[in-house]
Structure formats: structure tokens, C-alpha cells
Coordinates of C-alpha atoms and ligand atoms in Angstrom, one line a residue:
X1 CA -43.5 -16.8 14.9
X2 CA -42.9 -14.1 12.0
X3 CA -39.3 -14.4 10.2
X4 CA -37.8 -11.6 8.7
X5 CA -34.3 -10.8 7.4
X6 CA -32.4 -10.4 10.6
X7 CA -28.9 -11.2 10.0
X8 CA -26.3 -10.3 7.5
X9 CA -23.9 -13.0 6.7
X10 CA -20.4 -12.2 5.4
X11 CA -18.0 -14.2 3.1
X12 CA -14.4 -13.4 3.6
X13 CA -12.2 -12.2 0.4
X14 CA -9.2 -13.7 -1.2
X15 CA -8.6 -16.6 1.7
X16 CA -5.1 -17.6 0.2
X17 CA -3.7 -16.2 3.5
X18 CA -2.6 -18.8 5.6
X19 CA -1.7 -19.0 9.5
X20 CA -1.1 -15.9 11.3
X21 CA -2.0 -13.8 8.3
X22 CA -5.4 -15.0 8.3
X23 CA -6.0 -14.7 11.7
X24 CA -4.6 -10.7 11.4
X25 CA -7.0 -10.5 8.0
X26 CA -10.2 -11.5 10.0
X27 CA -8.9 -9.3 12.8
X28 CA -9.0 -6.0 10.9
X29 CA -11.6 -6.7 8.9
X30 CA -14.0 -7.4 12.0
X31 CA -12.5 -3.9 13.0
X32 CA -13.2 -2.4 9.8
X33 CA -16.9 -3.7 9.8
X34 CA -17.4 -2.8 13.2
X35 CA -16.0 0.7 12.8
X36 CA -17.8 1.4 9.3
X37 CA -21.3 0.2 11.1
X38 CA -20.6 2.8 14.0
X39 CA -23.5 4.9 12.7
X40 CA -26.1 1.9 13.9
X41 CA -26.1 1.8 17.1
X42 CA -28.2 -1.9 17.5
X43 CA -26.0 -4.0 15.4
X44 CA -24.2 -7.1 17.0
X45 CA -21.1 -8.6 15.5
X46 CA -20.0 -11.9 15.6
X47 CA -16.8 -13.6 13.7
X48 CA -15.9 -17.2 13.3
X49 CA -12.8 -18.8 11.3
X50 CA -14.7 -18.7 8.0
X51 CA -17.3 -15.6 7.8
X52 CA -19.1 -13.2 9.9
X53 CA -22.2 -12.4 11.3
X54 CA -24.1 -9.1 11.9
X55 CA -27.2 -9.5 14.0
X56 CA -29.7 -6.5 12.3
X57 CA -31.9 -5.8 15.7
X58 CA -33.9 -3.0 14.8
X59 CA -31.6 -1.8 11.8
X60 CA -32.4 -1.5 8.4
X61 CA -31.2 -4.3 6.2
X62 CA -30.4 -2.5 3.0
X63 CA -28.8 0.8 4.4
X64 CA -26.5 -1.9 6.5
X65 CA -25.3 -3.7 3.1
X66 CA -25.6 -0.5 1.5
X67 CA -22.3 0.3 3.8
X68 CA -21.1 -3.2 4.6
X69 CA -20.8 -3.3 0.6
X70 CA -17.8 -0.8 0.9
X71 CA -15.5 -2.4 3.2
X72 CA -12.5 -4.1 1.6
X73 CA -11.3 -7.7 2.7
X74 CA -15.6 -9.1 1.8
X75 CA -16.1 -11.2 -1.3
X76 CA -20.0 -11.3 -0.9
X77 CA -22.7 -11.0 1.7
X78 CA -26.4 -12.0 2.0
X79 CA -29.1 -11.0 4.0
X80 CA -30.0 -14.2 6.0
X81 CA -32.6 -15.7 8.7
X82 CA -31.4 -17.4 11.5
X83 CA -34.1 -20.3 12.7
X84 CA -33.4 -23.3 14.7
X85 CA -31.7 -26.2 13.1
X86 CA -35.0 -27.8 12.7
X87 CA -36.6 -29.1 9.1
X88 CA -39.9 -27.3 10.1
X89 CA -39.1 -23.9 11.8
X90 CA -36.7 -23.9 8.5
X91 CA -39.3 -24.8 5.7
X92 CA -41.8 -22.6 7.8
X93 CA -39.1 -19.5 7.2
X94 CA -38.8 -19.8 4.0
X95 CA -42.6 -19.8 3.3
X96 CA -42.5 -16.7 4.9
X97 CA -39.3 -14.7 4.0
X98 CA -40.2 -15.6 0.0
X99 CA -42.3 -13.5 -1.9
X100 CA -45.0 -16.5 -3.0
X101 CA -47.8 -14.4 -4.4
X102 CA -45.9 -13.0 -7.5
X103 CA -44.7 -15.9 -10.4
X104 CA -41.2 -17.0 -9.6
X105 CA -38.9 -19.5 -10.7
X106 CA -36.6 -21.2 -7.9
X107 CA -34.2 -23.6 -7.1
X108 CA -33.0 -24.4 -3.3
X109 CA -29.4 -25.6 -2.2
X110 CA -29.3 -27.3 1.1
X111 CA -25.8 -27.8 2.6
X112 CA -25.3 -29.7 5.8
X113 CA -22.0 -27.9 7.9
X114 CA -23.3 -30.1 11.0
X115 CA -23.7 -34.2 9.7
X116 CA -25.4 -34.7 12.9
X117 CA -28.1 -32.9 11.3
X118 CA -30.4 -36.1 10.8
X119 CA -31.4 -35.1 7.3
X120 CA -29.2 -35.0 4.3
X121 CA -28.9 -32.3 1.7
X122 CA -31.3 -33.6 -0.8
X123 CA -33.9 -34.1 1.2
X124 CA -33.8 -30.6 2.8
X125 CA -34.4 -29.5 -0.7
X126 CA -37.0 -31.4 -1.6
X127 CA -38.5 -30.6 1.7
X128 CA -38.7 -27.2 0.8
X129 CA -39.2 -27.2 -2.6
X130 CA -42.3 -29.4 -2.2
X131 CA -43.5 -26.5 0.6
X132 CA -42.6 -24.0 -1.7
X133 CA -44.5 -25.5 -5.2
X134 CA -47.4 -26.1 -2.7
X135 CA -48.0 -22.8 -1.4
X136 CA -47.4 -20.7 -4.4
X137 CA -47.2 -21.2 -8.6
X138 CA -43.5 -20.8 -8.5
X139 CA -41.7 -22.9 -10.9
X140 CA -38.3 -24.7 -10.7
X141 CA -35.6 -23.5 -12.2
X142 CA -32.2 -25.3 -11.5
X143 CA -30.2 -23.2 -14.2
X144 CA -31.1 -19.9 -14.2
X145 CA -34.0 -19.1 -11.1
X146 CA -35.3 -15.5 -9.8
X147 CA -34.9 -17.0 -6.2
X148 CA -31.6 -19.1 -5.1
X149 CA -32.7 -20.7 -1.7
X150 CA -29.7 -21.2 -0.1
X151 CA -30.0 -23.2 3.3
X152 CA -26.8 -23.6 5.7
X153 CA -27.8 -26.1 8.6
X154 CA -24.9 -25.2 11.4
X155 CA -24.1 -27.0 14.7
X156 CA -26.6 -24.6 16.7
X157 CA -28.3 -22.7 13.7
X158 CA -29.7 -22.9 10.5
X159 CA -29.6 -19.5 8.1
X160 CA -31.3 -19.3 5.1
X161 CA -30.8 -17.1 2.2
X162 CA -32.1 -16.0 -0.5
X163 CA -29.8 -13.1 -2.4
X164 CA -25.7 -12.6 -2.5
X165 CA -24.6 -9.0 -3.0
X166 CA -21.1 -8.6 -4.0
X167 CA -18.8 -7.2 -1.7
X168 CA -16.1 -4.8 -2.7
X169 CA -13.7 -7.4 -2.9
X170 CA -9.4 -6.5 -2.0
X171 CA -7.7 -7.0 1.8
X172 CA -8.9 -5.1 5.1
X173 CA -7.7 -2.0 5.0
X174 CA -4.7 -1.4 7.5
X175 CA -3.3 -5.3 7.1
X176 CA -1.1 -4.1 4.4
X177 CA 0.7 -1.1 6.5
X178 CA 0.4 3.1 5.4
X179 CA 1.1 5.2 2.8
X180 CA 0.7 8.8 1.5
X181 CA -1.6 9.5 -1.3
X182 CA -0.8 13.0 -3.5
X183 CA -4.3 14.2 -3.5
X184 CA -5.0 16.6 -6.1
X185 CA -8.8 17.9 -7.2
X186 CA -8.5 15.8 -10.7
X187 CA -10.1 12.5 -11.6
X188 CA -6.8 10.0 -10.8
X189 CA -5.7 10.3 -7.3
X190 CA -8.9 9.4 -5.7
X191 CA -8.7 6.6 -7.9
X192 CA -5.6 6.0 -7.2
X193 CA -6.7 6.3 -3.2
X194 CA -9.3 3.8 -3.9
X195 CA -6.8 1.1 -5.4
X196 CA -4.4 1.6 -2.5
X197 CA -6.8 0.7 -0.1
X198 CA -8.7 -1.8 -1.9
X199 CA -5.0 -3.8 -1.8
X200 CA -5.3 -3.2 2.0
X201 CA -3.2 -0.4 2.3
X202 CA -4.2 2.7 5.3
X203 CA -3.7 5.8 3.7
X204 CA -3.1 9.3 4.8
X205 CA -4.0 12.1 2.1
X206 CA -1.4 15.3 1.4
X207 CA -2.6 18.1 -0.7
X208 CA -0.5 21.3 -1.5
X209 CA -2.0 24.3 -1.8
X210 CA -1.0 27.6 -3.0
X211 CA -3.1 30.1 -2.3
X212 CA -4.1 33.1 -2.9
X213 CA -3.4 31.2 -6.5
X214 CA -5.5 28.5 -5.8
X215 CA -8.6 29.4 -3.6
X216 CA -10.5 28.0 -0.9
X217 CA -13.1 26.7 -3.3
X218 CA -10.2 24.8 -4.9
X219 CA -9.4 22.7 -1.5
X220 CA -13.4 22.9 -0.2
X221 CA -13.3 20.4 -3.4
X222 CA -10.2 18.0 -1.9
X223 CA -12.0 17.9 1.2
X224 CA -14.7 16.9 -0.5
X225 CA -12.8 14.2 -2.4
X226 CA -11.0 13.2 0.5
X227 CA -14.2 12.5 2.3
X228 CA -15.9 10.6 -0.6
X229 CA -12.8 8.6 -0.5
X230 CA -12.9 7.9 3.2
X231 CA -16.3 6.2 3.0
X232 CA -13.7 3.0 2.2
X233 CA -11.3 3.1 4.9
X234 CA -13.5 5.1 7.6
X235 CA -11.5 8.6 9.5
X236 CA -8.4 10.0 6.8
X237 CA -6.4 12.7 7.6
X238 CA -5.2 14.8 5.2
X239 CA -2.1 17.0 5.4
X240 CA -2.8 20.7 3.5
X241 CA 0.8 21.6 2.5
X242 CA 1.7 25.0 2.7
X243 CA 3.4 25.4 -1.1
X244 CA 3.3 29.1 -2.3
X245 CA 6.6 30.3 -1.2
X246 CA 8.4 26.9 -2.5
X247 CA 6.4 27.0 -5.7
X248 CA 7.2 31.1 -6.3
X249 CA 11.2 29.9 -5.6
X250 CA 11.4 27.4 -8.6
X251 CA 10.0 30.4 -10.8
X252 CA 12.7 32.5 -9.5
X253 CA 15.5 29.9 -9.6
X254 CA 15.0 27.8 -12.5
X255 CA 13.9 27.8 -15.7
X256 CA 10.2 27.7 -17.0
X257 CA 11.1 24.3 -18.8
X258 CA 12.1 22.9 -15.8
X259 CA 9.4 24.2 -13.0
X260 CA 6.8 21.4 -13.5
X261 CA 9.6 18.6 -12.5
X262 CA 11.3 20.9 -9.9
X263 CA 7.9 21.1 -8.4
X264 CA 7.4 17.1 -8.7
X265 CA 10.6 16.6 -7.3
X266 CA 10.1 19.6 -4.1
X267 CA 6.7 17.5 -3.7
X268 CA 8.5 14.2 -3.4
X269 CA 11.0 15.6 -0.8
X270 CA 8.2 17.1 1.1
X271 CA 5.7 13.6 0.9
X272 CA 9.2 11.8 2.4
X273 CA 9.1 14.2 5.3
X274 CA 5.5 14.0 6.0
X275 CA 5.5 10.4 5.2
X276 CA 8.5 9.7 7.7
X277 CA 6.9 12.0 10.4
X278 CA 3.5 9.8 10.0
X279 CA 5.4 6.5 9.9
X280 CA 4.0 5.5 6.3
X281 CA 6.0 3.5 4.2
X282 CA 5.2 4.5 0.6
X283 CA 4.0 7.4 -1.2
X284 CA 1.4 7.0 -3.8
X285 CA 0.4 9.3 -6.8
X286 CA -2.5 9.3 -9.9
X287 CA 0.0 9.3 -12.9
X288 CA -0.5 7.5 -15.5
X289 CA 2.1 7.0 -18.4
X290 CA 2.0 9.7 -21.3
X291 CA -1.0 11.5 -19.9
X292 CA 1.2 14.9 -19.6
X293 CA 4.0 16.3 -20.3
X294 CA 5.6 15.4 -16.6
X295 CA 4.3 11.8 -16.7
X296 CA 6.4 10.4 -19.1
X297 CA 9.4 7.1 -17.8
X298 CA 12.1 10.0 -18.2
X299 CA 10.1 12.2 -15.9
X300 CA 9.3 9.8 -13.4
X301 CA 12.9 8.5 -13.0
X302 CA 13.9 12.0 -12.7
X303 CA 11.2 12.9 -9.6
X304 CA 12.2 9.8 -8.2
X305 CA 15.6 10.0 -8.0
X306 CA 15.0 12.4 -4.8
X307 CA 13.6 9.7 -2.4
X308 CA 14.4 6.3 -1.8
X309 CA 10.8 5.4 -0.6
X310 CA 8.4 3.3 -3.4
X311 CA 6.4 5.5 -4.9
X312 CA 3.3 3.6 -5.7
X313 CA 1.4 4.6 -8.9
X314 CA -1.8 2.5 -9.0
X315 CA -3.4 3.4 -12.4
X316 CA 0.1 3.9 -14.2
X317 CA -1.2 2.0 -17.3
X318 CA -4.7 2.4 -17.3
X319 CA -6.5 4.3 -19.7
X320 CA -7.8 7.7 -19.3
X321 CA -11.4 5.9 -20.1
X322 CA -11.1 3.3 -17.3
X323 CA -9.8 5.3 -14.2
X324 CA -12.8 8.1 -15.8
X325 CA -14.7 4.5 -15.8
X326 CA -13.6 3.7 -11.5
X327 CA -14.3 7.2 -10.9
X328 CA -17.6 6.5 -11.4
X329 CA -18.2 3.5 -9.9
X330 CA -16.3 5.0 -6.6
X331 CA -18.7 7.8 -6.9
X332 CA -15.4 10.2 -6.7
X333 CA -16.1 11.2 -10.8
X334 CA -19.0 14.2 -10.2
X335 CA -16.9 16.1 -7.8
X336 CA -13.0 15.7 -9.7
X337 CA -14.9 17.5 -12.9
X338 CA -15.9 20.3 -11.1
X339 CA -13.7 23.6 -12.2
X340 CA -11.1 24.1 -10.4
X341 CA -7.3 26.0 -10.1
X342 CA -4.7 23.2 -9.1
X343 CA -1.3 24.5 -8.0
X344 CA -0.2 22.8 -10.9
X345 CA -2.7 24.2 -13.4
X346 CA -1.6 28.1 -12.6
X347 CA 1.9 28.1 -13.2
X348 CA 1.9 25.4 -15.9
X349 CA 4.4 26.3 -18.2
X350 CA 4.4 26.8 -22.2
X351 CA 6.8 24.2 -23.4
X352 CA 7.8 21.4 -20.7
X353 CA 10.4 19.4 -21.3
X354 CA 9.3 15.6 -21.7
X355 CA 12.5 14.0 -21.0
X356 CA 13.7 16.0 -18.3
X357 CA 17.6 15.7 -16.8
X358 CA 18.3 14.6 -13.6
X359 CA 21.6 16.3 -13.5
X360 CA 19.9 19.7 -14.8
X361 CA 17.6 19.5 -11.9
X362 CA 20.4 19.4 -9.8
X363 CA 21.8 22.2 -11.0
X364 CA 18.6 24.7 -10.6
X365 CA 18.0 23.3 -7.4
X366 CA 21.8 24.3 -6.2
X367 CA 20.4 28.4 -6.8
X368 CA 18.7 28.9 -3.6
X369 CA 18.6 26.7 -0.1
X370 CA 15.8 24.9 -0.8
X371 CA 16.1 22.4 1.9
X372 CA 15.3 25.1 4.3
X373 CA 12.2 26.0 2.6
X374 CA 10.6 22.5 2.0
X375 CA 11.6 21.8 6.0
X376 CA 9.2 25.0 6.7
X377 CA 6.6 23.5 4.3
X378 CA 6.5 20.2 6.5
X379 CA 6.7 22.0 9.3
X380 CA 3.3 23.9 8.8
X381 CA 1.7 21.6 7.3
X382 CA -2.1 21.7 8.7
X383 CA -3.7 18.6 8.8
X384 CA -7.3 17.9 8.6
X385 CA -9.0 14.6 10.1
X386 CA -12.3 13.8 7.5
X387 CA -14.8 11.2 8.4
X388 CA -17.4 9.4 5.8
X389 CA -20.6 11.1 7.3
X390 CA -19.0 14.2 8.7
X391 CA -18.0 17.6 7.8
X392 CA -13.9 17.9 8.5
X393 CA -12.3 19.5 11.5
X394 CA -9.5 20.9 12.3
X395 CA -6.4 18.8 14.6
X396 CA -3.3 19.8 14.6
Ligands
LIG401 P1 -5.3 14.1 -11.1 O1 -6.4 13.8 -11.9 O2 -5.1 13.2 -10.0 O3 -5.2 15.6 -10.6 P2 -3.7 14.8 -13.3 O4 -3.9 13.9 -14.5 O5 -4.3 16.1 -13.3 O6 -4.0 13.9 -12.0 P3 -1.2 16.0 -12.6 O7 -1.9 17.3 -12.3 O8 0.0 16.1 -13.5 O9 -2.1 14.9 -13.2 O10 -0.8 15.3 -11.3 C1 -0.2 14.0 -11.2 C2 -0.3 13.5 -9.8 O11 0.4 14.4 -8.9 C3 -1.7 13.6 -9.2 O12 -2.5 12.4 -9.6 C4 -1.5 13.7 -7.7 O13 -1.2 12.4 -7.2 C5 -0.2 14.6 -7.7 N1 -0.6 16.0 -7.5 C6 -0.7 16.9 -8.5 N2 -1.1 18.1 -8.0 C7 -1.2 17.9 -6.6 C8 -1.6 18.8 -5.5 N3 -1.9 20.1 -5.7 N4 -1.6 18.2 -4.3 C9 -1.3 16.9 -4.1 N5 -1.0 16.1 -5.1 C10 -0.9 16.6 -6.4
LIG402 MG1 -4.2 17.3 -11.5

């Protein structure tokens, strides 16, 4: 019999979740897996209390982990061979599955689940390893080997292994309830996307636009985004906020000093709406202390002071060099640098004010009816479902 890679074994993440919560965690995250795998049509699934199996079939191993490696809720995962429980068909495997003609160094680590098993750990592994220094010129290497043979002998398998890739760590996404993510074309709300799901969090994506200031090229580019981000949660919708009117008000009604926080704060009353509407709990946003002018504790006190929900800032205090840093790793970074006109960008004012009044606000806003206005805005919202592998249609 020929043995090949045919499983993919699954370690669950951050297991201090006890009792119901566990069970709910293992839940979603066999969801999650399942859902993420859709575009593999032979895969099999299988979960137990402690980790989780995917059966490969015909599928390709690495494109599988290559996917597998995204979902949130996974500490590690190895490609694996299921045999027999049986101290041949399992030294016979290993023979096979190793790469014994190049000059390795190796070290194997038996571990008996099932002590009916009639042969104890160390003696699997020098089983193996005597098969192994036997048919090849590998050496051992019990510190630091090219090849970790690691042997589980179950109840009614055995699975052997011979790599862990790290998995991307965090809860299942959707154990940890909804929120809306601001999702501008910059660098730190995809980021800040990423973080929020990686703590288990669903999110839905809002975006205001304001055209014809900003053009379609400038929200091709969210979409974009949006779907790069999805590639961690699976289907996002994001809600394409109608803005230009509201945005062309503050202008009118307050002054220039005041527009960027106006605009914050219009933003905030319109996330609430949506959020409310879409039955999140939270809104989330990319700032991050001091960056700009609006992003100071003085500004942020004052754009929260319109809603009571938590707004959820997820890279608050990180550098400008270590969200640039996630960006990359997310693979969000190549896209947020292309050009682009942000609503924010065109009507960015001279001189904002840093430490902004809440109490001024107030006043500006009393000018004009703007409650009727940002009820419009929420009311034609468009929203826009975007999957991983997909181009984005059009719902609702
Ligand atoms: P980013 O890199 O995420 O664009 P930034 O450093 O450019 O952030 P700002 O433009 O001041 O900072 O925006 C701060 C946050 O406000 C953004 O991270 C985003 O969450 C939200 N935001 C700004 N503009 C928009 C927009 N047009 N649509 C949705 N959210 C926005
Ligand atoms: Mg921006």
C-alpha cells in the first residue's frame, strides 16, 4: 500500500474556555473551517473534543493549509497519515512519507493516547528510528532535527506527522458577537478589521462615500480591501454610505476648524443606526493616538460623546511602523498605498483644532436639522455582500 499525506490534523487555539463555551468555540470553528474549505468540493470533516480532522481525498494538501492557515480559533496544524494502529503498517508509513534519499537529521516522538496500545512510547521510537537509520544516512538529532516524527497511536488510528504549520491563532470568528468596522482605503482599518476578528468578533464593513468628490476608483479600492479582508471571516457585507449631502451641510453650517470632528461625530451617529439596524454591538475604527489632527484623547471623547455604543479601536497604541508591519503580513498593505481621494482627504481643512469642544459641536450642529439628513444617509445606504474568491454583488 502507498502512503501519502491524506489528512490534515488541527490543534485548537487558546483552550482556556471551559464548559459550554468550549463546546460553542469548537462549534463555530468546525463551521468556519467547513465554510472557508467550500471551494474543495472532496474534503471530509471530522471534530472531536480536542482537535479536528480534514480527510484530503483528492485535494491538494498545501492549497488546503494554505486556506486552513487563515481561519481564526487554530493554534497549529499538520499534514498527517492516518494508518492502522499497528507498529508495522506505522513504521512502513513513515519509510514512505519521509524523504530518505537526501541527508537529514531526525528525531521521532511517539505518544500513546490509547494504553491498550501493547507498545509503549519508547519503543515506538526506537522502532522507527532503527527503520529509519537503516534505510537511509539520516542522522539523529534530538535538539534541533530537519524532520520531527511525530506519531499519535489513537483508539482506532494511528497518524503520523512530520511538519506543524502555525495557524492564525485568536477565537472563531462569530463566538464573540458583531460589530461595524469604519472602512476607509488607508492602511489602519483593515488592520483594524483583521484584529477584530482575530478576537472572534463577525464584522460588518461601512464605508462613506462622497462622490462625485471621491470616485469610483476610490471605492473599487474598499471593495478590494474589503475582500482581502474577508479571506478571514469568509462572506462581509459592506454598507456604502451615501455622505455628500451630510458632508457639503457641515461646510455650510460650521466652521472649517470644526468640520473634520462634525464629520467624525455625523459618522458615529450614522454607524449607530446602521449598527442597530444590523444588530451589532460595537463599532470599530483604525485610529491610533496622535496620528492626526482628529485622533487625539480630546478628539476622541468628543466623537464619542454622540453614541453610547463601545467604540472599539484595535491599533490605538500601535505604531505607524507596526500596523504598516500587519498590513503586510495580512496582505491588505499593496492595495491601502494605492492613490486614492478619501472623503476625508478632499475637504480636509487648513488648521483643525486638536482639542476640539464638545459643547462647540453642539452648537454647529444646532444650525441645520441634521438628524433628518443622517436618517436619509442610513436609509440609502447600499450594501454590498463580498466573498474571498469572488467579485462583489449587489443585495439590497
Ligand atoms: P486609515 O488608514 O484606516 O484610512 P487614517 O490614518 O487615514 O486611517 P483617518 O482618515 O483620520 O485616519 O480615519 C480614521 C478612521 O476613521 C479610519 O481608520 C476609519 O476607521 C474611519 N474612516 C475614515 N474615513 C472613512 C470613510 N470614508 N469610510 C469609512 N470609515 C472611515
Ligand atoms: Mg484614512
Amino acid at each position: 500500500m502507498a502512503y501519502r499525506y491524506d489528512h490534515i490534523l488541527i490543534r485548537y487555539g487558546e483552550l482556556s474556555l471551559k464548559g459550554k463555551n468550549r463546546n460553542n468555540f469548537i462549534k463555530q470553528l468546525y463551521d468556519n473551517v467547513r465554510k472557508a474549505c467550500s471551494c474543495f468540493p472532496s474534503l471530509e470533516f471530522e471534530k472531536q473534543h480536542d482537535r479536528m480532522y480534514i480527510y484530503l481525498h483528492d485535494e491538494q494538501p498545501e492549497q488546503v493549509c494554505e486556506v486552513v492557515s487563515k481561519v481564526f480559533g487554530i493554534s497549529s496544524l499538520s499534514l498527517a497519515v492516518k494508518v492502522q494502529p499497528d507498529i508495522e503498517e506505522i513504521k512502513q508509513a513513515c519509510l514512505e512519507i519521509l524523504p530518505l534519499n537526501e541527508d537529514k537529521t531526525f528525531k521521532v516522538a511517539a505518544r500513546r493516547n490509547d494504553k491498550m496500545f501493547p507498545i509503549v512510547s519508547d519503543q515506538i521510537n526506537r522502532i522507527v528510528a532503527t527503520a529509519i537509520l537503516k534505510n537511509s544516512d539520516w542522522k539523529v538529532d534530538v535538539h534541533n532535527p530537519d524532520f520531527k516524527v511525530v506519531i499519535e497511536v489513537r483508539h482506532d488510528a494511528a497518524y503520523i506527522m512530520t511538519n506543524k504549520i502555525q495557524g492564525a491563532g485568536g477565537y472563531p470568528v462569530g463566538v464573540g458577537g458583531k460589530a461595524m468596522v469604519l472602512l476607509s482605503g488607508g492602511i489602519d482599518s483593515p488592520v483594524a478589521s483583521y484584529l477584530m476578528m482575530k478576537r472572534g468578533v463577525r464584522i460588518e464593513c461601512i464605508h462613506y462615500a462622497s462622490p462625485p468628490y471621491t470616485s469610483q476608483a476610490a471605492q473599487d479600492k474598499v471593495m478590494e480591501l474589503a475582500r482581502l479582508v474577508s479571506a478571514y471571516q469568509g462572506e462581509l457585507l459592506v454598507h456604502v454610505v451615501p455622505f455628500t449631502n451630510l458632508q457639503l451641510a457641515i461646510y455650510q453650517n460650521a466652521p472649517e476648524s470644526y468640520a473634520i470632528t462634525i464629520m467624525r461625530r455625523m459618522m458615529m451617529r450614522i454607524a449607530q443606526g446602521l449598527a442597530e439596524k444590523r444588530h451589532a454591538l460595537a463599532i470599530a475604527t483604525g485610529e491610533s493616538i496622535g496620528q492626526v489632527a482628529s485622533q487625539t484623547l480630546e478628539s476622541m471623547n468628543t466623537i464619542n460623546a454622540v453614541t453610547c455604543m463601545p467604540i472599539i479601536r484595535p491599533v490605538v497604541c500601535m505604531d505607524k511602523v507596526e500596523i504598516i508591519d500587519l498590513s503586510k503580513k495580512i496582505g491588505t498593505y499593496d492595495t491601502s498605498i494605492l492613490p486614492y481621494e478619501d472623503c476625508c482627504t478632499i475637504f480636509t481643512p487648513k488648521n483643525p483644532v486638536t482639542k476640539p469642544r464638545i459643547d462647540k459641536c453642539e452648537k454647529y450642529e444646532a444650525n441645520w436639522d441634521f438628524e433628518a439628513m443622517v436618517q436619509q444617509c442610513i436609509e440609502q445606504t447600499e450594501t454590498i455582500r463580498v466573498q474571498p474568491q469572488k467579485k462583489e454583488e449587489d443585495l439590497f
